[in-house]
PDB file of C-alpha atoms in Angstrom:
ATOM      1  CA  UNK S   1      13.605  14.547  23.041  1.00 50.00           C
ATOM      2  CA  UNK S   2      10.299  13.403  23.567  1.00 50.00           C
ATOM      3  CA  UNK S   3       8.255  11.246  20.716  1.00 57.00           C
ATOM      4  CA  UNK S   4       5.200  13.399  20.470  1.00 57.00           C
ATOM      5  CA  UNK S   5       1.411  12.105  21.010  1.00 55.00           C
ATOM      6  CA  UNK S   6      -0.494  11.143  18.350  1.00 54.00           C
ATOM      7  CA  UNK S   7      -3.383  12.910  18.317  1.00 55.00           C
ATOM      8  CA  UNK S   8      -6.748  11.829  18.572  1.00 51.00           C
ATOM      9  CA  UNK S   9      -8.815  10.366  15.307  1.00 50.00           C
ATOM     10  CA  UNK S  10     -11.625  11.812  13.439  1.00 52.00           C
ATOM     11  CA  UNK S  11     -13.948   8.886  13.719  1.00 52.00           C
ATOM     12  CA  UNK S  12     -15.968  10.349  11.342  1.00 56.00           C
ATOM     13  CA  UNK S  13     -14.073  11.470   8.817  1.00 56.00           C
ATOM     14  CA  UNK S  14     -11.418   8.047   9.615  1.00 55.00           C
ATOM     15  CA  UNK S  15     -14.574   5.910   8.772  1.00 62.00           C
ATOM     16  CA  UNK S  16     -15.481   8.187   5.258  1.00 67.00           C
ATOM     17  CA  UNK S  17     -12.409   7.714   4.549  1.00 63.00           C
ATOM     18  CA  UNK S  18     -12.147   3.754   4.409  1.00 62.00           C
ATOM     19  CA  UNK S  19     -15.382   3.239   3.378  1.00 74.00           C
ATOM     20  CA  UNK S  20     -13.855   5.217   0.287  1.00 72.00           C
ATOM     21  CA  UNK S  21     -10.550   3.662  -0.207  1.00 69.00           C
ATOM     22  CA  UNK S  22     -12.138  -0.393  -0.013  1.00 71.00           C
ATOM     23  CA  UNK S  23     -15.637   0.391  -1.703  1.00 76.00           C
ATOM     24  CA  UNK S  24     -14.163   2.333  -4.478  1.00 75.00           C
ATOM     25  CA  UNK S  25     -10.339   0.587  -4.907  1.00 67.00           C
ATOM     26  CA  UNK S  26     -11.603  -2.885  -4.393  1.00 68.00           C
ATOM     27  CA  UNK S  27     -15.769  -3.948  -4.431  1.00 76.00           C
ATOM     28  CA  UNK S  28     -16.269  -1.499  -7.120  1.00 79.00           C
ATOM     29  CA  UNK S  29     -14.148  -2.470  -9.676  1.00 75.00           C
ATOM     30  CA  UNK S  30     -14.515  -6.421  -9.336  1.00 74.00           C
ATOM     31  CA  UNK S  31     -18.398  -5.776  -9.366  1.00 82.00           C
ATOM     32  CA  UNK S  32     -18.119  -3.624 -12.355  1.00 83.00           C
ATOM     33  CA  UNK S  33     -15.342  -6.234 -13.924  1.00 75.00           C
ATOM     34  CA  UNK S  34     -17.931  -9.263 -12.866  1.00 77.00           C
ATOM     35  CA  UNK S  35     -20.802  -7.525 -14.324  1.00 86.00           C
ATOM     36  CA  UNK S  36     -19.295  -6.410 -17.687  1.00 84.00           C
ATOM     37  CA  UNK S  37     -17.497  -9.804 -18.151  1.00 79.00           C
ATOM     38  CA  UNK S  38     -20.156 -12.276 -17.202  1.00 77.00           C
ATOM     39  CA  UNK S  39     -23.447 -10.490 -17.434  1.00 80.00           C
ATOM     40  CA  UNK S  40     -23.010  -8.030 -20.832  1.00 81.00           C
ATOM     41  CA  UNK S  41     -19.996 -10.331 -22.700  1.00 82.00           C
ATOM     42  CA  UNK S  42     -17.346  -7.726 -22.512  1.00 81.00           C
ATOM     43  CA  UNK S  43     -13.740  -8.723 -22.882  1.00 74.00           C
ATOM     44  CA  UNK S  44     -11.498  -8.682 -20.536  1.00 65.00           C
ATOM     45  CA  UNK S  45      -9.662  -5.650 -21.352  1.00 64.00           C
ATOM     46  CA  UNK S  46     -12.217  -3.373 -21.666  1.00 71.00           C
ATOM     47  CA  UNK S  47     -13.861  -4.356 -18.465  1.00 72.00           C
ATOM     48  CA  UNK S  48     -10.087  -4.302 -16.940  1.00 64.00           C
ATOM     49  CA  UNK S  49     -10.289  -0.368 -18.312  1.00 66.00           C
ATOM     50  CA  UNK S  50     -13.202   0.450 -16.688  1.00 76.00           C
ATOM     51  CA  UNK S  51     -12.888  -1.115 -14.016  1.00 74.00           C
ATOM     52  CA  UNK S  52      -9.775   0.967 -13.002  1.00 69.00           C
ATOM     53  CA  UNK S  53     -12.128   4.433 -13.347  1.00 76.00           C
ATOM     54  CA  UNK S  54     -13.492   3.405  -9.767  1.00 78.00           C
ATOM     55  CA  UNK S  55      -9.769   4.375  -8.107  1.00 71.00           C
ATOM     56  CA  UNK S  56      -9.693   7.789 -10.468  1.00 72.00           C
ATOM     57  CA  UNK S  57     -12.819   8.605  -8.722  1.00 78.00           C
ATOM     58  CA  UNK S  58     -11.678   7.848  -5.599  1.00 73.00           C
ATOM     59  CA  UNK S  59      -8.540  10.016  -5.823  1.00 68.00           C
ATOM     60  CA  UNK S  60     -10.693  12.681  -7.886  1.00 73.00           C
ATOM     61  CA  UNK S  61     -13.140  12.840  -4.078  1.00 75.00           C
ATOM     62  CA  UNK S  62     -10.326  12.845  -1.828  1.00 66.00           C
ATOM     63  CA  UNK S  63      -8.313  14.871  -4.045  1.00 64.00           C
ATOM     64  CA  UNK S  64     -11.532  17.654  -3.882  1.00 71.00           C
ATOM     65  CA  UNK S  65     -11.927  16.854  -0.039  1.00 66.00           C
ATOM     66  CA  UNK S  66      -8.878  17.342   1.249  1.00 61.00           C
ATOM     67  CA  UNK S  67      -7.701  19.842  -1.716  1.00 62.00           C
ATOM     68  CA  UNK S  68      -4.505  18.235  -2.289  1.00 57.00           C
ATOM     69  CA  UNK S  69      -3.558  15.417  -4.033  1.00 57.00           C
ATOM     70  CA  UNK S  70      -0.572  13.243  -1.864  1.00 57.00           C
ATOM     71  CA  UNK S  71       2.071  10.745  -2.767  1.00 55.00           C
ATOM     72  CA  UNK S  72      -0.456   8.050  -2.479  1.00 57.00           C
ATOM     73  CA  UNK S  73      -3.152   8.726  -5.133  1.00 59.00           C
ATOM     74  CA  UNK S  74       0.032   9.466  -7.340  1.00 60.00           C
ATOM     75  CA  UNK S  75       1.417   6.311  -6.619  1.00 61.00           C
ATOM     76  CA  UNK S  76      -1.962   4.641  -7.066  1.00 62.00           C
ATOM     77  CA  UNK S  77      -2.601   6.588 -10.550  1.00 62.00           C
ATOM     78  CA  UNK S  78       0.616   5.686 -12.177  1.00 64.00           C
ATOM     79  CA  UNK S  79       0.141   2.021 -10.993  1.00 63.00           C
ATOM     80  CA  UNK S  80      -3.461   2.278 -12.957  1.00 64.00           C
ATOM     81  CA  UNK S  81      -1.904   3.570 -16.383  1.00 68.00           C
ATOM     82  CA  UNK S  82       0.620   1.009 -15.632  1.00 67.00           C
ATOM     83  CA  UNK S  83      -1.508  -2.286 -15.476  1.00 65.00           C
ATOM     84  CA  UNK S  84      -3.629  -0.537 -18.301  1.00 66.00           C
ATOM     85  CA  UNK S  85      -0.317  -0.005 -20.849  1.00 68.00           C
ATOM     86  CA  UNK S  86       0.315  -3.563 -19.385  1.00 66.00           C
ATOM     87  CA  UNK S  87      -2.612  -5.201 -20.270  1.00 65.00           C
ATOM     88  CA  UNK S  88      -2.880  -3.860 -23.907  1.00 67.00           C
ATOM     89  CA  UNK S  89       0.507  -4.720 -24.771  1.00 67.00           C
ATOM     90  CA  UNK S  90       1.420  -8.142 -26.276  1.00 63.00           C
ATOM     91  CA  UNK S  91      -0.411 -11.224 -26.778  1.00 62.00           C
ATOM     92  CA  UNK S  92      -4.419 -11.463 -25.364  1.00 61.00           C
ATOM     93  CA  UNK S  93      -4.546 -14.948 -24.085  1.00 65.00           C
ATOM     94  CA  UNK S  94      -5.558 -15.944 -20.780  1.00 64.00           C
ATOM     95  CA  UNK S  95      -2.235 -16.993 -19.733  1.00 70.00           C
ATOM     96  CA  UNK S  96      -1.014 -13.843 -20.887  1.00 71.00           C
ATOM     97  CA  UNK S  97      -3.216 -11.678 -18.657  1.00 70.00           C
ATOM     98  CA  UNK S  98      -2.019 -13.658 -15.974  1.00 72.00           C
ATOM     99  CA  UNK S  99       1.595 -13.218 -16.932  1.00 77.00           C
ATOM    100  CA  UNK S 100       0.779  -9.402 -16.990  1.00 73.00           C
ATOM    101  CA  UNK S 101      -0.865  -9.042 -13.673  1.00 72.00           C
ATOM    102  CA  UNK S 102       2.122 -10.470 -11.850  1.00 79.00           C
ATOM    103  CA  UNK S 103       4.361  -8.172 -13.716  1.00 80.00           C
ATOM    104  CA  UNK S 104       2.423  -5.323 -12.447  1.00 79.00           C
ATOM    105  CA  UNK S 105       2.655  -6.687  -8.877  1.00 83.00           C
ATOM    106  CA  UNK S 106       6.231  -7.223  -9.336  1.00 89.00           C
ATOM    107  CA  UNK S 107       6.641  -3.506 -10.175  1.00 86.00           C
ATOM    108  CA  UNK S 108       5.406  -2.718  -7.263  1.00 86.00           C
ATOM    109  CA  UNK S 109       8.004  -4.601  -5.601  1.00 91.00           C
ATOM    110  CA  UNK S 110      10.220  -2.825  -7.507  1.00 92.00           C
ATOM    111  CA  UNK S 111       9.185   0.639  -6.820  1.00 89.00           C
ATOM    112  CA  UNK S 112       9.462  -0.237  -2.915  1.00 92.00           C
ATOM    113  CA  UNK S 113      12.786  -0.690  -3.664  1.00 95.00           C
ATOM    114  CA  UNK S 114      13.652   1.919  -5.843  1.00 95.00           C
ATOM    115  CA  UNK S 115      12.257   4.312  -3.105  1.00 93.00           C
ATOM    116  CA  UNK S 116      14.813   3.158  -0.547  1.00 95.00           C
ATOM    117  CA  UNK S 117      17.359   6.041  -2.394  1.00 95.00           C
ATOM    118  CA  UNK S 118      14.572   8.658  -1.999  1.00 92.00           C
ATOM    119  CA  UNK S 119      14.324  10.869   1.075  1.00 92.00           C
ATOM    120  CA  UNK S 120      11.701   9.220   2.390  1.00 93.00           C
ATOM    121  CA  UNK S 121      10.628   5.235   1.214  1.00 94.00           C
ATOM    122  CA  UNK S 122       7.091   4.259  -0.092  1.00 89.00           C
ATOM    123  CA  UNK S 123       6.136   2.522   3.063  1.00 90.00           C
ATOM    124  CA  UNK S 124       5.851   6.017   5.041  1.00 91.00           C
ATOM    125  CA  UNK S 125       3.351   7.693   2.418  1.00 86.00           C
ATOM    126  CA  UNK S 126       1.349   4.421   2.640  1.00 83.00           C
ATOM    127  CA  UNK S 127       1.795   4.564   6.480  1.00 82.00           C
ATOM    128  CA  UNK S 128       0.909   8.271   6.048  1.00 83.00           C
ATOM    129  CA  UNK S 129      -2.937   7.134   4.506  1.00 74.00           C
ATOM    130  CA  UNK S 130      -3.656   4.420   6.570  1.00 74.00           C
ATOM    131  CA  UNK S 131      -2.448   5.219  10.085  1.00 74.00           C
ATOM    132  CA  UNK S 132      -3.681   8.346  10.307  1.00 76.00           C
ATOM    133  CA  UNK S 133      -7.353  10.058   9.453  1.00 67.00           C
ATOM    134  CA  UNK S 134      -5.654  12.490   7.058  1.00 68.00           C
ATOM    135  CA  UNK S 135      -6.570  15.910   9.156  1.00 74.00           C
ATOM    136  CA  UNK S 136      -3.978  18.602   8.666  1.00 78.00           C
ATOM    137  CA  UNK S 137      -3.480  17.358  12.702  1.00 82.00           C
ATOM    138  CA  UNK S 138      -2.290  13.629  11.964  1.00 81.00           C
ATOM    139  CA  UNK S 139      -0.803  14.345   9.221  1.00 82.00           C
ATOM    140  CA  UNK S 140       1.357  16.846  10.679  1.00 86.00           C
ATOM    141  CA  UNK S 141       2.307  14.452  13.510  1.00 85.00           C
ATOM    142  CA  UNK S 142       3.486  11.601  11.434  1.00 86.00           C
ATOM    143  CA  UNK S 143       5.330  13.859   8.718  1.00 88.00           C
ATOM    144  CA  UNK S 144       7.283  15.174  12.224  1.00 88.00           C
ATOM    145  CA  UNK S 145       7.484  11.196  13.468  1.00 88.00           C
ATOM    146  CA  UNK S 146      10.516  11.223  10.335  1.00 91.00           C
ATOM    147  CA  UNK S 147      12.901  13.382  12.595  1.00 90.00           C
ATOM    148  CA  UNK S 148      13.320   9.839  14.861  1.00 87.00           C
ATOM    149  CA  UNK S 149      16.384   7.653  13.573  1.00 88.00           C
ATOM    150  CA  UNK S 150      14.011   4.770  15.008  1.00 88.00           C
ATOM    151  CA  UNK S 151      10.817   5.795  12.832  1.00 90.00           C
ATOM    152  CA  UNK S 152      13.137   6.020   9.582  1.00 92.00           C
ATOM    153  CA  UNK S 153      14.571   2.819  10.352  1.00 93.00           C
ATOM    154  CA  UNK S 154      10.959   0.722  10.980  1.00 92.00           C
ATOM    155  CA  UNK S 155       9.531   2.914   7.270  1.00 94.00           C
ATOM    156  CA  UNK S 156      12.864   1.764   5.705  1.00 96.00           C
ATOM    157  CA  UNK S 157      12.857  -2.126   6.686  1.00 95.00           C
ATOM    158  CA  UNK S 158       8.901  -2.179   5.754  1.00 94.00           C
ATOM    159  CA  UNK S 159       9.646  -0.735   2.429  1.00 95.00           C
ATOM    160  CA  UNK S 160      12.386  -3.183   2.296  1.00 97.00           C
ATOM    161  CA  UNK S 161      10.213  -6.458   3.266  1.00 96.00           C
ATOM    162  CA  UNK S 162       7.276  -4.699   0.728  1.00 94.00           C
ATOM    163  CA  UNK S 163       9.537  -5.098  -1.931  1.00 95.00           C
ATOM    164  CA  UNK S 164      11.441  -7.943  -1.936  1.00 96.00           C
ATOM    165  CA  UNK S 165       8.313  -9.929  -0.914  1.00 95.00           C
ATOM    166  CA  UNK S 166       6.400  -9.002  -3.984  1.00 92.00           C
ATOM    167  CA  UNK S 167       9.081  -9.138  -6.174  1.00 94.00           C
ATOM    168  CA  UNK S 168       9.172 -13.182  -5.152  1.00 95.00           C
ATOM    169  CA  UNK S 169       5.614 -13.279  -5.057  1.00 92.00           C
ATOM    170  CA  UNK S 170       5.422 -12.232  -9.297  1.00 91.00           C
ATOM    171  CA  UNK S 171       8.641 -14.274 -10.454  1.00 93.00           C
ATOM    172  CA  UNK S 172       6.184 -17.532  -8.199  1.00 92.00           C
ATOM    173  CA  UNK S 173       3.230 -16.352 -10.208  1.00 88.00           C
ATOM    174  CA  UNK S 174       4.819 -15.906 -13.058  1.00 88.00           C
ATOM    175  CA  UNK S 175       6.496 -19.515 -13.157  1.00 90.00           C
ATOM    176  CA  UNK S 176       3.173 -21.186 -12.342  1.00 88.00           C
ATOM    177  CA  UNK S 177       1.411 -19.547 -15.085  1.00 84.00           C
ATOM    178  CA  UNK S 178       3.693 -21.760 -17.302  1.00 86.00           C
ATOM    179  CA  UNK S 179       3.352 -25.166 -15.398  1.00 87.00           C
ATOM    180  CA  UNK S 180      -0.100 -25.292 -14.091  1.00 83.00           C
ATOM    181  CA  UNK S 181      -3.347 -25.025 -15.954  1.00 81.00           C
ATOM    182  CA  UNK S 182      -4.872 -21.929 -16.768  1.00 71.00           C
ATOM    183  CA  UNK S 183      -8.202 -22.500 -14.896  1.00 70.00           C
ATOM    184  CA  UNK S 184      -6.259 -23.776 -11.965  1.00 78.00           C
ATOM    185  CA  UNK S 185      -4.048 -20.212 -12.207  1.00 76.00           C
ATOM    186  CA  UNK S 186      -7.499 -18.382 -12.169  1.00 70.00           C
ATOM    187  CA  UNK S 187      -8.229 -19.535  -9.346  1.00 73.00           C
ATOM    188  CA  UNK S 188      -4.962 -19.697  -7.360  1.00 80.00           C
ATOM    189  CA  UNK S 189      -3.376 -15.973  -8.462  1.00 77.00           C
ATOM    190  CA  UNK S 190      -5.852 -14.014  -6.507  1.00 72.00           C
ATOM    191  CA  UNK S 191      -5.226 -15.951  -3.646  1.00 78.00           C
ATOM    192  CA  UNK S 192      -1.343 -15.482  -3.679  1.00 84.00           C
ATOM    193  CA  UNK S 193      -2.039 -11.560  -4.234  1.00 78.00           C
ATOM    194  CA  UNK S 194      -4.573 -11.404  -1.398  1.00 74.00           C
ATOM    195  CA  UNK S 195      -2.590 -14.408   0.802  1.00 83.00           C
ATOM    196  CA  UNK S 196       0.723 -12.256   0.085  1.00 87.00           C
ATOM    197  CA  UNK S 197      -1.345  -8.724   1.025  1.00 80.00           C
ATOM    198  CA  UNK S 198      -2.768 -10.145   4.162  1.00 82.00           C
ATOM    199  CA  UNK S 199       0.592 -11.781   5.602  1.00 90.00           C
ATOM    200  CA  UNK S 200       2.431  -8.310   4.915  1.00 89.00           C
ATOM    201  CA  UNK S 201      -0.602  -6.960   6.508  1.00 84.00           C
ATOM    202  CA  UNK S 202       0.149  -8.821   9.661  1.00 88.00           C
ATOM    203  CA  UNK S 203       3.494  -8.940  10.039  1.00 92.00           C
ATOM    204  CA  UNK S 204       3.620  -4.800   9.468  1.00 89.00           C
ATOM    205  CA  UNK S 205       1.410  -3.947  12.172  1.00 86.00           C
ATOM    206  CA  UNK S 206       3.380  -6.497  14.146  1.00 90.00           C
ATOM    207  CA  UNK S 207       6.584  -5.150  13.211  1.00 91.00           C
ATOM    208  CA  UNK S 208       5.053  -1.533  13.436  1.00 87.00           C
ATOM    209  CA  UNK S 209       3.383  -2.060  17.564  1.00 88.00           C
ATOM    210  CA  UNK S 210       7.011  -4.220  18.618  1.00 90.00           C
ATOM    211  CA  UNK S 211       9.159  -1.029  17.402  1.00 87.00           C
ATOM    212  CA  UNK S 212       7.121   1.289  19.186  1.00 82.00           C
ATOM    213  CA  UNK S 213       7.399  -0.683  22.194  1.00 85.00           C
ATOM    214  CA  UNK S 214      10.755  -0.512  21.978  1.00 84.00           C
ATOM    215  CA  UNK S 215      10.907   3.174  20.968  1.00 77.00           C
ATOM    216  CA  UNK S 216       8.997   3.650  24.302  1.00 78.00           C
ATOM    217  CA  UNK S 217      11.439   1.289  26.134  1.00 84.00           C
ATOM    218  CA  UNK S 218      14.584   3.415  25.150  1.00 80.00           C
ATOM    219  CA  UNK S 219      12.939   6.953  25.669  1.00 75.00           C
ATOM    220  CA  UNK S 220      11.707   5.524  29.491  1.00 79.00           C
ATOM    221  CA  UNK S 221      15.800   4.746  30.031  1.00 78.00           C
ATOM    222  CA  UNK S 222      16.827   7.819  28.724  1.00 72.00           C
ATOM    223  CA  UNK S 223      14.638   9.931  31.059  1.00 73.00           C
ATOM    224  CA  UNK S 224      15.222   7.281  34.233  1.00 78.00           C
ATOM    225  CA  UNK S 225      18.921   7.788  33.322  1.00 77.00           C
ATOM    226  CA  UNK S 226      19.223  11.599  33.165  1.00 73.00           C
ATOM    227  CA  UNK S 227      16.821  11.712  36.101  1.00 76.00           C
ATOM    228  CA  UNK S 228      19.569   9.738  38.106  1.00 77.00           C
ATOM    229  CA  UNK S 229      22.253  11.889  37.112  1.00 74.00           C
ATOM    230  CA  UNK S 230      20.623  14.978  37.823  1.00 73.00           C
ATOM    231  CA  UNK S 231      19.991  13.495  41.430  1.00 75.00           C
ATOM    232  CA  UNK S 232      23.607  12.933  41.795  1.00 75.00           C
ATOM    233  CA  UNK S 233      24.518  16.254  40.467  1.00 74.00           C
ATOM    234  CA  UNK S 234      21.609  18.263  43.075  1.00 63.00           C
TER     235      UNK S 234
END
């Protein structure tokens, strides 16, 4: 059986659709954090809560736009009353907030690997939002990529990698909270989140373009081969 064509992108809607996800899930809520921090004395917490509005909203538009809500604003909404419950819990130091932050990335870690006994892991609703323009067209085609024993395999092995590389990322933040400085931590933990985020980046689009290649590879042998043997049979 045939792997079906993906089907062409929405350039318009693709392009709505980031500009979206980064301005409201990432410049948003570190210029409102910034602002309320630095410019109007707020503490950290507070600013930390409002900050996280910004990704309601964005779920709240794409929730109203495409009139659904999908496994990835849930994800993404649990993950914000998580880091708030997080963040309000226990001591308020510095160190602490940084202690807390990696704990929320190593939950994520965790959840990637939780998912791995669910039907389907976490990596193929993430694949779901960001590989396709999220028409009821594309969506439709990867949902009915999951009948391929190679697709499963490639969403189960990301999911895998996900996880266990952000597990190790928080227990490494979490240790150098304790030996290094504070102000050196403030500096270096958003690098390791971002460093860590761009590398898995990388390597899944790698990892992503070398199985389809060799999805392609195996379906062009499978047709040469039954071609041959319906020439011997003729």
């Amino acid at each position: 059986m045939s792997t079906p064509a993906k089907p062409a992108r929405s350039g318009g809607a693709s392009a709505i659709g980031w500009v979206l996800t980064i301005g409201l899930n990432v410049v948003a809520p570190i210029l409102t954090y910034n602002t309320l921090t630095e410019d109007h004395g707020w503490s950290e917490f507070s600013a930390l809560l409002l900050s996280s509005a910004w990704p309601v909203l964005d779920t709240a538009i794409v929730a109203a736009w495409r009139r659904k809500i999908d496994e990835f604003a849930v994800v993404t909404l649990v993950f914000l009353v998580i880091t708030a419950v997080v963040s309000l819990v226990g001591a308020h130091t510095a160190r602490a907030l940084l202690v807390k932050d990696s704990c929320v990335t190593g939950l994520f870690g965790l959840l990637c690997l939780a998912t791995l006994l669910a039907p389907r892991p976490l990596m193929f609703y993430f694949g779901r939002k960001f590989a396709t323009d999220g028409t009821p067209e594309s969506t439709a085609w990867w949902n009915g990529m999951w009948q391929y024993e190679g697709f499963r395999s490639t969403m189960r092995t990301m999911t895998l990698v996900w996880g266990v590389a952000y597990v190790a990322e928080a227990l490494v933040r979490v240790a150098l909270a304790y030996v290094l400085a504070t102000k050196t931590m403030v500096t270096l933990s958003p690098v390791m989140i971002y460093g860590v985020l761009g590398a898995l980046g990388v390597w899944t689009a790698w990892f992503g373009k070398r199985r389809a290649a060799e999805g392609a590879r195996r379906q062009a042998e499978a047709e040469a081969e039954a071609a041959a043997a319906a020439a011997a049979t003729a």
